[in-house]
PDB file of C-alpha atoms in Angstrom:
ATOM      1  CA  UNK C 336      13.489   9.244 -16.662  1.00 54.00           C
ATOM      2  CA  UNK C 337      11.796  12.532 -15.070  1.00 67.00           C
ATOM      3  CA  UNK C 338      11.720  12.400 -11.509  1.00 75.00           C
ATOM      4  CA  UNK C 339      10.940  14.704  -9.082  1.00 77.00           C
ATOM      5  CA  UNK C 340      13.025  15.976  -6.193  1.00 80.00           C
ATOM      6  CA  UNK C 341      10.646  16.851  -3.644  1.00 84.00           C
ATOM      7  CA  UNK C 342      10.774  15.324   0.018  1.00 94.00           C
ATOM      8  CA  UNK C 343       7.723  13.269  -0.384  1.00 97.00           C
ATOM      9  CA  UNK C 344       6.434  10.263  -2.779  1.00 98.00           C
ATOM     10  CA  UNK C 345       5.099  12.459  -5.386  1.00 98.00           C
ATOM     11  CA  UNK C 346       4.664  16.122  -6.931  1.00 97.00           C
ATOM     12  CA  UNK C 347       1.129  16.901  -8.177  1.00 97.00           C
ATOM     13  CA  UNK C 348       1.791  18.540 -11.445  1.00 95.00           C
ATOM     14  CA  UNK C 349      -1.481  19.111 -11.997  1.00 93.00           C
ATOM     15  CA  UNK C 350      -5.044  17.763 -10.412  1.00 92.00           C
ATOM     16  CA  UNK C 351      -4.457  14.170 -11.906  1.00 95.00           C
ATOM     17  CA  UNK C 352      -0.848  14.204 -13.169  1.00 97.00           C
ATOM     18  CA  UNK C 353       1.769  13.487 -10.556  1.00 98.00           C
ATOM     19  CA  UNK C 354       5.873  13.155 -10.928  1.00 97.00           C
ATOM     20  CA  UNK C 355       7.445  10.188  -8.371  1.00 97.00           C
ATOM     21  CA  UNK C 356      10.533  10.440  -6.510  1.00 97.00           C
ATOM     22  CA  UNK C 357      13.344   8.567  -6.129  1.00 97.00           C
ATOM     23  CA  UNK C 358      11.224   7.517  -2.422  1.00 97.00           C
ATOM     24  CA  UNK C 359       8.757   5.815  -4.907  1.00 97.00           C
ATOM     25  CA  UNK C 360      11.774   2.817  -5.957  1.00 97.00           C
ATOM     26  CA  UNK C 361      11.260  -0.455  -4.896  1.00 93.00           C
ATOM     27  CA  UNK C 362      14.258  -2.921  -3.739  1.00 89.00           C
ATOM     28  CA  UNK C 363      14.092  -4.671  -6.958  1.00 85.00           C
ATOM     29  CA  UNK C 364      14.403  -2.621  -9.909  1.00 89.00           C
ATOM     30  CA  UNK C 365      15.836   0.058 -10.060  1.00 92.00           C
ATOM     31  CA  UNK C 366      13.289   1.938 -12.460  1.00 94.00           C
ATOM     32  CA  UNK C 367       9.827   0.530 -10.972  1.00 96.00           C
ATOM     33  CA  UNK C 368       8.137   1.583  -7.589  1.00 97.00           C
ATOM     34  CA  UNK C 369       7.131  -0.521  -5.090  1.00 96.00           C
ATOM     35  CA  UNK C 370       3.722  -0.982  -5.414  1.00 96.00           C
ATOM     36  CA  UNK C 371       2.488   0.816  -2.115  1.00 97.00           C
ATOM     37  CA  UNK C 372       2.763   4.317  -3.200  1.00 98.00           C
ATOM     38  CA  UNK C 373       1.063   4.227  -6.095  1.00 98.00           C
ATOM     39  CA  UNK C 374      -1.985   2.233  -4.365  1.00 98.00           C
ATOM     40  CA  UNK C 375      -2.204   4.887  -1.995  1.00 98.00           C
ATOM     41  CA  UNK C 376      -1.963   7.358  -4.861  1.00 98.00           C
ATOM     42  CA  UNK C 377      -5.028   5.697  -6.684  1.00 98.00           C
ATOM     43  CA  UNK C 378      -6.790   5.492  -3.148  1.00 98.00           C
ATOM     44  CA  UNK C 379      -6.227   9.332  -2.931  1.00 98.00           C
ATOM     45  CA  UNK C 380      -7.757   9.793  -6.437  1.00 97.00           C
ATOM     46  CA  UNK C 381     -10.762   7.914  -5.042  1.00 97.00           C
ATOM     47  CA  UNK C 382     -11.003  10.022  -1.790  1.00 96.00           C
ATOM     48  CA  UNK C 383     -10.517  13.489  -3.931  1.00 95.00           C
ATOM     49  CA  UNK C 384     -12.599  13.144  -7.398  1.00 94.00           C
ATOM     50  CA  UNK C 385     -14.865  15.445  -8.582  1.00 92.00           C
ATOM     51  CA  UNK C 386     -18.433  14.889  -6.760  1.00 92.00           C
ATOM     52  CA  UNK C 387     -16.742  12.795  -4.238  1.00 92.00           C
ATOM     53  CA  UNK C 388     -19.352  12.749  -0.982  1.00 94.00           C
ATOM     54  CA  UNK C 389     -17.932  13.138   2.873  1.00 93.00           C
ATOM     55  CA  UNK C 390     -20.617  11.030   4.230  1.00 95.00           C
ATOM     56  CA  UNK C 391     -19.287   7.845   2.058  1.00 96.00           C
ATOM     57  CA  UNK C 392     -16.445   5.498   3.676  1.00 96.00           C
ATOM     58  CA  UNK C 393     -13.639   3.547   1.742  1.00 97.00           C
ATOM     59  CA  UNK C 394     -14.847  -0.213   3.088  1.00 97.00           C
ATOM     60  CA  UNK C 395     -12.832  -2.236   0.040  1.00 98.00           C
ATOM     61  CA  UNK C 396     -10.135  -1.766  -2.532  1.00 98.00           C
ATOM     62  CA  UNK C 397      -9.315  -4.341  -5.323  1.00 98.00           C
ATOM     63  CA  UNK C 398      -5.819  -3.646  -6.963  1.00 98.00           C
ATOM     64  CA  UNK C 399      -5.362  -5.445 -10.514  1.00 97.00           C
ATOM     65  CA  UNK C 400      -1.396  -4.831 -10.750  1.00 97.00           C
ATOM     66  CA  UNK C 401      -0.761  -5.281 -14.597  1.00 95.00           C
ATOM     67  CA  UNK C 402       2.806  -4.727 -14.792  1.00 94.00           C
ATOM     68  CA  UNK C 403       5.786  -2.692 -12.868  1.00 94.00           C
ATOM     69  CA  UNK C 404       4.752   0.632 -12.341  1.00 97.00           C
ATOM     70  CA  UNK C 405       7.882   2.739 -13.573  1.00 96.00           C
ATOM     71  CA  UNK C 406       9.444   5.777 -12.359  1.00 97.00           C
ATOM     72  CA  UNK C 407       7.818   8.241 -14.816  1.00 96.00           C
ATOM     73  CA  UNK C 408       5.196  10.509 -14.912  1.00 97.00           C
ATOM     74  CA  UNK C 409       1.675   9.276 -14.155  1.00 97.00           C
ATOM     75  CA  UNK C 410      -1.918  10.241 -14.816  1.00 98.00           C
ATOM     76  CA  UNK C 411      -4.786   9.019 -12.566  1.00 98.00           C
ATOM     77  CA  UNK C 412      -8.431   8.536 -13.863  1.00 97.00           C
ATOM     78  CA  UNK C 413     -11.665   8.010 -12.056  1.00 97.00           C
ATOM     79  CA  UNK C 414     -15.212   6.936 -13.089  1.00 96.00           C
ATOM     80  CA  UNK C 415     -18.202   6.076 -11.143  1.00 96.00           C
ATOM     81  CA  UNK C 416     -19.478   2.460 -11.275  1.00 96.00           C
ATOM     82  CA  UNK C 417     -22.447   2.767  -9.579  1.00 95.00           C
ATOM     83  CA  UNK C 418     -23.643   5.587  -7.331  1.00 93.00           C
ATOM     84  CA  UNK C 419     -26.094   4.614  -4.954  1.00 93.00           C
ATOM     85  CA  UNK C 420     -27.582   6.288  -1.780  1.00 95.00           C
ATOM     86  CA  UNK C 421     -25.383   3.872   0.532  1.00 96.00           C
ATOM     87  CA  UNK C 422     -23.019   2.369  -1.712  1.00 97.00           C
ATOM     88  CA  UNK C 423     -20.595   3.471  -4.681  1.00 97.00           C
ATOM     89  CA  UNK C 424     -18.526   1.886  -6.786  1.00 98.00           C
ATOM     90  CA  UNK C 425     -15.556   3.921  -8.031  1.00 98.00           C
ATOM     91  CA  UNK C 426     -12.752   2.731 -10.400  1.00 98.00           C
ATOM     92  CA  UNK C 427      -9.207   4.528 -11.027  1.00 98.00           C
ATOM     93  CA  UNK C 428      -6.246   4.235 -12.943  1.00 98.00           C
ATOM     94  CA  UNK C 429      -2.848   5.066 -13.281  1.00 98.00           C
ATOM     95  CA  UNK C 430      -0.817   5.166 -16.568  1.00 98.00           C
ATOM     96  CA  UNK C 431       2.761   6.370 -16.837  1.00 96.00           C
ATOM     97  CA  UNK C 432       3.558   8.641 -19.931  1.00 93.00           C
ATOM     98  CA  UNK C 433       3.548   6.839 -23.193  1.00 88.00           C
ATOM     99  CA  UNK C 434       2.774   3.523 -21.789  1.00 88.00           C
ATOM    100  CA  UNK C 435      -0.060   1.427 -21.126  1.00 94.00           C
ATOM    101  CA  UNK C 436      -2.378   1.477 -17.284  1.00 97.00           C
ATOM    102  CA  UNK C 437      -0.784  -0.725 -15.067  1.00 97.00           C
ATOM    103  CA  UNK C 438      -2.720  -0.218 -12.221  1.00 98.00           C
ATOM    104  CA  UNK C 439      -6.091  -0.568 -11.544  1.00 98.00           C
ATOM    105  CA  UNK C 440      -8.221  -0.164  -8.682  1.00 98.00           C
ATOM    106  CA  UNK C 441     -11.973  -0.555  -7.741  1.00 98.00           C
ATOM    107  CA  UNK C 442     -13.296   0.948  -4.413  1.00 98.00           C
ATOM    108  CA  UNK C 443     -16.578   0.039  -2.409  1.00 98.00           C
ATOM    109  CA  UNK C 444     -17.776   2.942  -0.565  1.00 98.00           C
ATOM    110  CA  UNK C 445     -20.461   3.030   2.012  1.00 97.00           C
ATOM    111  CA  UNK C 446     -22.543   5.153   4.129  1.00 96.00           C
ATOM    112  CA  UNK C 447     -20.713   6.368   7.470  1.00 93.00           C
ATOM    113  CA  UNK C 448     -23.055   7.623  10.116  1.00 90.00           C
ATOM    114  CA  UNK C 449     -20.928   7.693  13.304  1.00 88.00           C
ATOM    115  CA  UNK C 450     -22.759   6.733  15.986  1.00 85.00           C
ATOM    116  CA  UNK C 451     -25.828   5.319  14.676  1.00 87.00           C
ATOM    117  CA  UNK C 452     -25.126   2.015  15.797  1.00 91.00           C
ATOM    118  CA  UNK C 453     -23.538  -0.348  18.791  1.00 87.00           C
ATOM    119  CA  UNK C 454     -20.051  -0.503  18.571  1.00 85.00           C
ATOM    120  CA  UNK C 455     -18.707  -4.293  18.465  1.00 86.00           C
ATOM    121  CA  UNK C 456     -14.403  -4.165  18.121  1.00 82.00           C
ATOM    122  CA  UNK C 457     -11.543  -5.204  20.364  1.00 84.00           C
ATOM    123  CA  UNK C 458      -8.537  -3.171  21.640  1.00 84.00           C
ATOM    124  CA  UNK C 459      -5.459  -3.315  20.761  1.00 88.00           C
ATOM    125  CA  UNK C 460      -4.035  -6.947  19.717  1.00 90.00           C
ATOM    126  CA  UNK C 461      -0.902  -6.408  19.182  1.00 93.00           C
ATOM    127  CA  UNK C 462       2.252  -4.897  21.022  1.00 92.00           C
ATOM    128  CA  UNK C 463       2.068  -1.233  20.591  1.00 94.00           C
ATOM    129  CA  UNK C 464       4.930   0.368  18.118  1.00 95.00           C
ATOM    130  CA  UNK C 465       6.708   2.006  21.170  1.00 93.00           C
ATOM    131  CA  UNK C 466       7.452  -1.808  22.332  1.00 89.00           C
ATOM    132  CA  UNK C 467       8.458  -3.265  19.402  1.00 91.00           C
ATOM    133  CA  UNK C 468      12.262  -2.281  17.954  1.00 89.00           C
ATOM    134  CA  UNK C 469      13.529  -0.778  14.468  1.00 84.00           C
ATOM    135  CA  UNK C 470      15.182  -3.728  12.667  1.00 78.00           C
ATOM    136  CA  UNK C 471      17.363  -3.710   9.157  1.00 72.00           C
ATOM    137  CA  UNK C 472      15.933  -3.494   5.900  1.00 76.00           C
ATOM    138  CA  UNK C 473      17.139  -6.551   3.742  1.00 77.00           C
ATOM    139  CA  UNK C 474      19.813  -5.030   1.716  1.00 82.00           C
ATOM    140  CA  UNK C 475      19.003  -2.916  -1.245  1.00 87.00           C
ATOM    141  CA  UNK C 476      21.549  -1.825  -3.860  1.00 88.00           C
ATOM    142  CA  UNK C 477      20.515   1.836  -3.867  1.00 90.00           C
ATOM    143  CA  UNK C 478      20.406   4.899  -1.699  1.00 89.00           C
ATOM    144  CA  UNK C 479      17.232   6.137  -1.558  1.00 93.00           C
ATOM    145  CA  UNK C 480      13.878   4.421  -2.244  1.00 96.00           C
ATOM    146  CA  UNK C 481      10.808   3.185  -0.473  1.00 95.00           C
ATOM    147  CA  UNK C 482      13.149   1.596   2.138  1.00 94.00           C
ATOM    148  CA  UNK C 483      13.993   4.579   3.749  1.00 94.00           C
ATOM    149  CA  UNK C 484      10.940   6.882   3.320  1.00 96.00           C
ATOM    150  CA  UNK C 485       9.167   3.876   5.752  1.00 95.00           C
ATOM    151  CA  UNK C 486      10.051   3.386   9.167  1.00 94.00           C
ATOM    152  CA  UNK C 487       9.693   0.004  10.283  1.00 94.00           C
ATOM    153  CA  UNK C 488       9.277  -1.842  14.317  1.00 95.00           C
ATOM    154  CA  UNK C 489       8.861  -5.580  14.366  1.00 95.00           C
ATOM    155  CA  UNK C 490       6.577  -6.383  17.269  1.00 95.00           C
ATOM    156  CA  UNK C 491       7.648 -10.423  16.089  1.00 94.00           C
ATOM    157  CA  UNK C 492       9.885 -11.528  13.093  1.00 92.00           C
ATOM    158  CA  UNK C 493      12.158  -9.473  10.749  1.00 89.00           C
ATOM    159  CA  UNK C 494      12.748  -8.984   7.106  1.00 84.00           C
ATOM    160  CA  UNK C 495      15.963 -11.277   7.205  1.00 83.00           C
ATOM    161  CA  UNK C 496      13.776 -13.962   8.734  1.00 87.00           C
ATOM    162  CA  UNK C 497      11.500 -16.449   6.659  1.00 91.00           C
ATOM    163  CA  UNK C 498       7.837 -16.515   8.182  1.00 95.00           C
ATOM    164  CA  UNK C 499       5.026 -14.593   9.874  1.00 96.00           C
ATOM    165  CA  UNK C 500       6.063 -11.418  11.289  1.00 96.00           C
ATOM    166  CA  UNK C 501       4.441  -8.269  12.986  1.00 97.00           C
ATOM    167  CA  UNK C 502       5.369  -5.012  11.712  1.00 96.00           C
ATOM    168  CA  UNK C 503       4.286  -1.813  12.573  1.00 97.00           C
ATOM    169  CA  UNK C 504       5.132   0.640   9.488  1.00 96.00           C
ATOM    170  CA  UNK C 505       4.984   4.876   9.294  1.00 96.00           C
ATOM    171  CA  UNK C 506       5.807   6.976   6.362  1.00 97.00           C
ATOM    172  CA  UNK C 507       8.568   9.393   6.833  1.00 96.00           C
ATOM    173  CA  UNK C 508       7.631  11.550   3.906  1.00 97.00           C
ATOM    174  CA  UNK C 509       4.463  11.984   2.544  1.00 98.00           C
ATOM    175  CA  UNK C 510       2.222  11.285  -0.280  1.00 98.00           C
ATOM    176  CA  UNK C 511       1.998  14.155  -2.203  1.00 98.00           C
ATOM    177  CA  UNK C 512       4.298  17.171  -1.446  1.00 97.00           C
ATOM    178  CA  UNK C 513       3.011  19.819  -0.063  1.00 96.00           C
ATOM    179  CA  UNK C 514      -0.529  17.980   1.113  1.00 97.00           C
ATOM    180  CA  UNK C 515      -1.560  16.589   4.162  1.00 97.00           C
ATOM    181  CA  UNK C 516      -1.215  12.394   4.625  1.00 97.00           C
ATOM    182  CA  UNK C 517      -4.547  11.008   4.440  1.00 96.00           C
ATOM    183  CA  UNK C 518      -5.542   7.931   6.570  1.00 96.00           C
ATOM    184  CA  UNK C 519      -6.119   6.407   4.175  1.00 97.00           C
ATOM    185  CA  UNK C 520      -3.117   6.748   2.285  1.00 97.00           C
ATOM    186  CA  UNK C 521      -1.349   5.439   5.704  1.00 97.00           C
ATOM    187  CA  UNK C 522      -2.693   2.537   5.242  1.00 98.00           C
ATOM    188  CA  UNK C 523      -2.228   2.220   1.774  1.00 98.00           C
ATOM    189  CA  UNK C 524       1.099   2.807   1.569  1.00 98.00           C
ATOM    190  CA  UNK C 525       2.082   0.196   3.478  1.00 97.00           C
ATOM    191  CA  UNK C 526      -0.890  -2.682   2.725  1.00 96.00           C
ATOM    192  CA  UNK C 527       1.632  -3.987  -0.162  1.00 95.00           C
ATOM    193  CA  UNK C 528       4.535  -5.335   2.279  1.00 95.00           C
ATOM    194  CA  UNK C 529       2.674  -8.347   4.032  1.00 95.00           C
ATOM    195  CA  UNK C 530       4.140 -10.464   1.498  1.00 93.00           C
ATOM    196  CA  UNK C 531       8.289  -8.570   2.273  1.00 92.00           C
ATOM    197  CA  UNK C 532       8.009  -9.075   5.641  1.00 93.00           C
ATOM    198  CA  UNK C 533       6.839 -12.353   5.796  1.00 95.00           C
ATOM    199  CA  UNK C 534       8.106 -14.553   3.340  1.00 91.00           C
ATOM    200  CA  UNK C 535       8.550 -18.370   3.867  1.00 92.00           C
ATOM    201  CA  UNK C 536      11.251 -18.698   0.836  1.00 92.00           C
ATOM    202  CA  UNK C 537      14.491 -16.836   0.427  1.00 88.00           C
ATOM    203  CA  UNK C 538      14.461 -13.678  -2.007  1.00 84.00           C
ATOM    204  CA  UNK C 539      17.426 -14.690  -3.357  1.00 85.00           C
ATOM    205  CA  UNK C 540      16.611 -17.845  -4.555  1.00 92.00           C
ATOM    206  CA  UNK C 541      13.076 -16.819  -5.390  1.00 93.00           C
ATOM    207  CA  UNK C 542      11.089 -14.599  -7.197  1.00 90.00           C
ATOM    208  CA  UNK C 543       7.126 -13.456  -5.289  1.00 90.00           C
ATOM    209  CA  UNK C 544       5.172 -11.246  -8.151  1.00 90.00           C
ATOM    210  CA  UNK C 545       2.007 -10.044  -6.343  1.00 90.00           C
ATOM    211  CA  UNK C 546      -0.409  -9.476  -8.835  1.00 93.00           C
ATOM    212  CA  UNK C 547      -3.314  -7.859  -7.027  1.00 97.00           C
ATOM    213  CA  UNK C 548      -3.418  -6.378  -3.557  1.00 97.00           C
ATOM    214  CA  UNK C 549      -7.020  -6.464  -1.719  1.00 98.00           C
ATOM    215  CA  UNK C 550      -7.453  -4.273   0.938  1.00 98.00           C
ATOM    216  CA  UNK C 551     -10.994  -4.488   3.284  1.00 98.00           C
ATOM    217  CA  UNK C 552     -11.482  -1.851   6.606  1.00 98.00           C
ATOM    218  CA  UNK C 553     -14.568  -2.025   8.554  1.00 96.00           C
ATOM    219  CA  UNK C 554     -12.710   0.812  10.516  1.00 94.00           C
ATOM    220  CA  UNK C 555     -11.195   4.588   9.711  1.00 92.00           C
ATOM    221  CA  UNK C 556      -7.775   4.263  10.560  1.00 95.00           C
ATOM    222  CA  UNK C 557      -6.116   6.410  13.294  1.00 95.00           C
ATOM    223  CA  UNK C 558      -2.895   7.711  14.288  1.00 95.00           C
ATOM    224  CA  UNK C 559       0.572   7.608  12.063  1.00 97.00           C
ATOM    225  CA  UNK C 560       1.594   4.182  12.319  1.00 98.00           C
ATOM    226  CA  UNK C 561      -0.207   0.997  10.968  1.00 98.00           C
ATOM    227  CA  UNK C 562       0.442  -2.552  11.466  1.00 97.00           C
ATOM    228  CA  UNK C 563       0.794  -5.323   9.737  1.00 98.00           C
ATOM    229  CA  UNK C 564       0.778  -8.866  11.401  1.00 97.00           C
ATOM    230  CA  UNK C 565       1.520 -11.009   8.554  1.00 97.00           C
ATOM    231  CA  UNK C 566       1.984 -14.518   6.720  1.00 97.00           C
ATOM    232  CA  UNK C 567       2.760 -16.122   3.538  1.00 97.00           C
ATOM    233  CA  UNK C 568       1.466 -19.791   2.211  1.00 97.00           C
ATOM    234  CA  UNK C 569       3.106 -21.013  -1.002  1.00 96.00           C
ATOM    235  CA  UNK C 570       2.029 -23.927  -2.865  1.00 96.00           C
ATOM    236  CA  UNK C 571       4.308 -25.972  -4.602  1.00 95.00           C
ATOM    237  CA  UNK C 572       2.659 -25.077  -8.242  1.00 97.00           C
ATOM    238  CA  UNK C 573       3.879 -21.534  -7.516  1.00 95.00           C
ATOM    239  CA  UNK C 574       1.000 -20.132  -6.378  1.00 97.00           C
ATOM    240  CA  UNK C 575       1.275 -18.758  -3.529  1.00 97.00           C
ATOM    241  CA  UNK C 576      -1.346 -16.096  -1.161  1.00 97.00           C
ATOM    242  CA  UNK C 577      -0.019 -13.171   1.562  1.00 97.00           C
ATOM    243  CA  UNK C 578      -2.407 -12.608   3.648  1.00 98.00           C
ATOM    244  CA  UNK C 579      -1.927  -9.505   6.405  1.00 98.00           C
ATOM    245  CA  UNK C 580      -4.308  -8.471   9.557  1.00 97.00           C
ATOM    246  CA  UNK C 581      -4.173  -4.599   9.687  1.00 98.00           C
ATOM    247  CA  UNK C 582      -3.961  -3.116  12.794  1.00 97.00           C
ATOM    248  CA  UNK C 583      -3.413   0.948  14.551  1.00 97.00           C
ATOM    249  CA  UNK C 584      -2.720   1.765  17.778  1.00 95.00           C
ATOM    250  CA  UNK C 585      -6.363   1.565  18.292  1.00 95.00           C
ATOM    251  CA  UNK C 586      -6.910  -2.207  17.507  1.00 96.00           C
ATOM    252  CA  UNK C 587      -7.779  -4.324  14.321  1.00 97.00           C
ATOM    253  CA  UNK C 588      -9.093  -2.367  11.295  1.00 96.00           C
ATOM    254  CA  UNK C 589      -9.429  -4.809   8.242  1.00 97.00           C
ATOM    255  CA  UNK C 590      -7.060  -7.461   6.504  1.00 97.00           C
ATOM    256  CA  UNK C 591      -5.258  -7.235   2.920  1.00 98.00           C
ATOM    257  CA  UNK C 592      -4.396 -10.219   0.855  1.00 98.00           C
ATOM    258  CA  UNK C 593      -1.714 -10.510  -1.900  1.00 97.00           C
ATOM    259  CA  UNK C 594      -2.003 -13.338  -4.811  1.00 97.00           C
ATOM    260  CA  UNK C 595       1.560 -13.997  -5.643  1.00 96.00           C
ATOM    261  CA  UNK C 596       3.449 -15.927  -8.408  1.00 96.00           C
ATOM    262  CA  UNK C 597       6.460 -17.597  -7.127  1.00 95.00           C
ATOM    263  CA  UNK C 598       9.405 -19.065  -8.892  1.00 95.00           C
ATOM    264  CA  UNK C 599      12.684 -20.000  -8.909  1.00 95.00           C
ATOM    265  CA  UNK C 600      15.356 -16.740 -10.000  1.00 91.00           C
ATOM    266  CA  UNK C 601      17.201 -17.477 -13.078  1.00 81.00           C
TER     267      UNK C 601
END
């Protein structure tokens, strides 16, 4: 395994190669990542390819998650969809060194031109991060991983409780050493853990296997921390959906929604 030691997610080892760190690990394997760095990393390859225009907004991202993204090297693609004078379409990659993609993610884009219409939002819904308090991670059998490069407040619930919960989240390290944390990649990083913090079943009994993650803003996001005010609905086939209302300290700025199999651990 070649992993880099860096105090951040990932090392760019070139413009679209990138080495994870141990930060990168999930809490349940201990060679895959949990899936929120790499969707920010793809996000970042959207925000940074060639071409890319600084009038167009990310409004949508579609993650097809095709396996476990291991702790290896990874290369990022791009390609244009469609280019359009308000909308684009951009799709990127990731594949880990002499394996096959396993992530996949398509991007709407759109026009920004601040101030050219009425704003119509609502303040802040939530209770701020400074009011809600730092509770345990469920336990993890390793040291380091994405459970302590996140700091975590629950305005309402915990990750040892079943149900909807309220979490505000902030990365402690960043993306990409070395670079500034996008927004974006704020966001990102955290969209995957609506389903973690509020399950309905008990991860020890049961298995969740999110395989996509959607992620819609009709807002840039602000500030370090973003929230997630969460639930999970399971149906009894083992089909079950996550569905999370995204918020900053600013107020609501878009929902994500996780398709997840569920079943019962051998």
């Amino acid at each position: 395994m070649t992993m880099s030691q860096a105090e951040a997610f990932y090392e760019r080892e070139a413009s679209d190669r990138f080495l994870p760190t141990a930060y990168t690990r999930g809490p349940w394997a201990a060679d895959s990542q949990h899936a929120g760095p790499p969707a920010a990393l793809l996000a970042l390859a959207v925000e940074q390819r060639p071409g890319a225009r600084p009038d167009m907004r990310v409004t949508r991202l579609t993650y097809e998650i095709m396996r476990p993204v291991p702790i290896r090297p990874l290369t990022v693609t791009t390609r244009v969809l469609r280019a359009g004078r308000s909308v684009e379409l951009v799709e990127a990659a990731l594949t880990p060194d002499g394996g096959q993609e396993v992530m996949r993610a398509t991007a709407l884009l759109m026009k920004a031109a601040p101030g050219s219409v009425p704003e119509a939002a609502p303040g802040p819904q939530v209770p701020g991060p400074e009011a809600a308090p730092t509770k345990a991670f469920f336990p993890v059998p390793w040291d380091q991983g994405y459970h302590t490069a996140m700091e975590l407040r629950f305005a309402a619930g915990s990750f040892l409780e079943s149900g909807p919960a309220t979490a505000w989240m902030r990365m402690r390290v960043p993306l990409v050493a070395g670079e500034e944390i996008t927004p974006l990649s704020r966001v990102l990083t955290a969209a995957d853990s609506g389903n973690g913090i509020s399950a309905e079943l008990d991860f020890h009994r049961y298995v969740f296997v999110n395989a996509d993650l959607t992620v819609s803003l009709h807002r840039h996001p602000v500030g370090e921390w973003v929230c997630l005010d969460a639930r999970t609905m399971v149906d009894g086939a083992g089909i079950g959906l996550a569905e999370s209302a995204l918020h900053d300290e600013k107020g609501p700025l878009g929902r994500s929604t996780q398709s997840l199999y569920v079943a019962a651990r051998d």
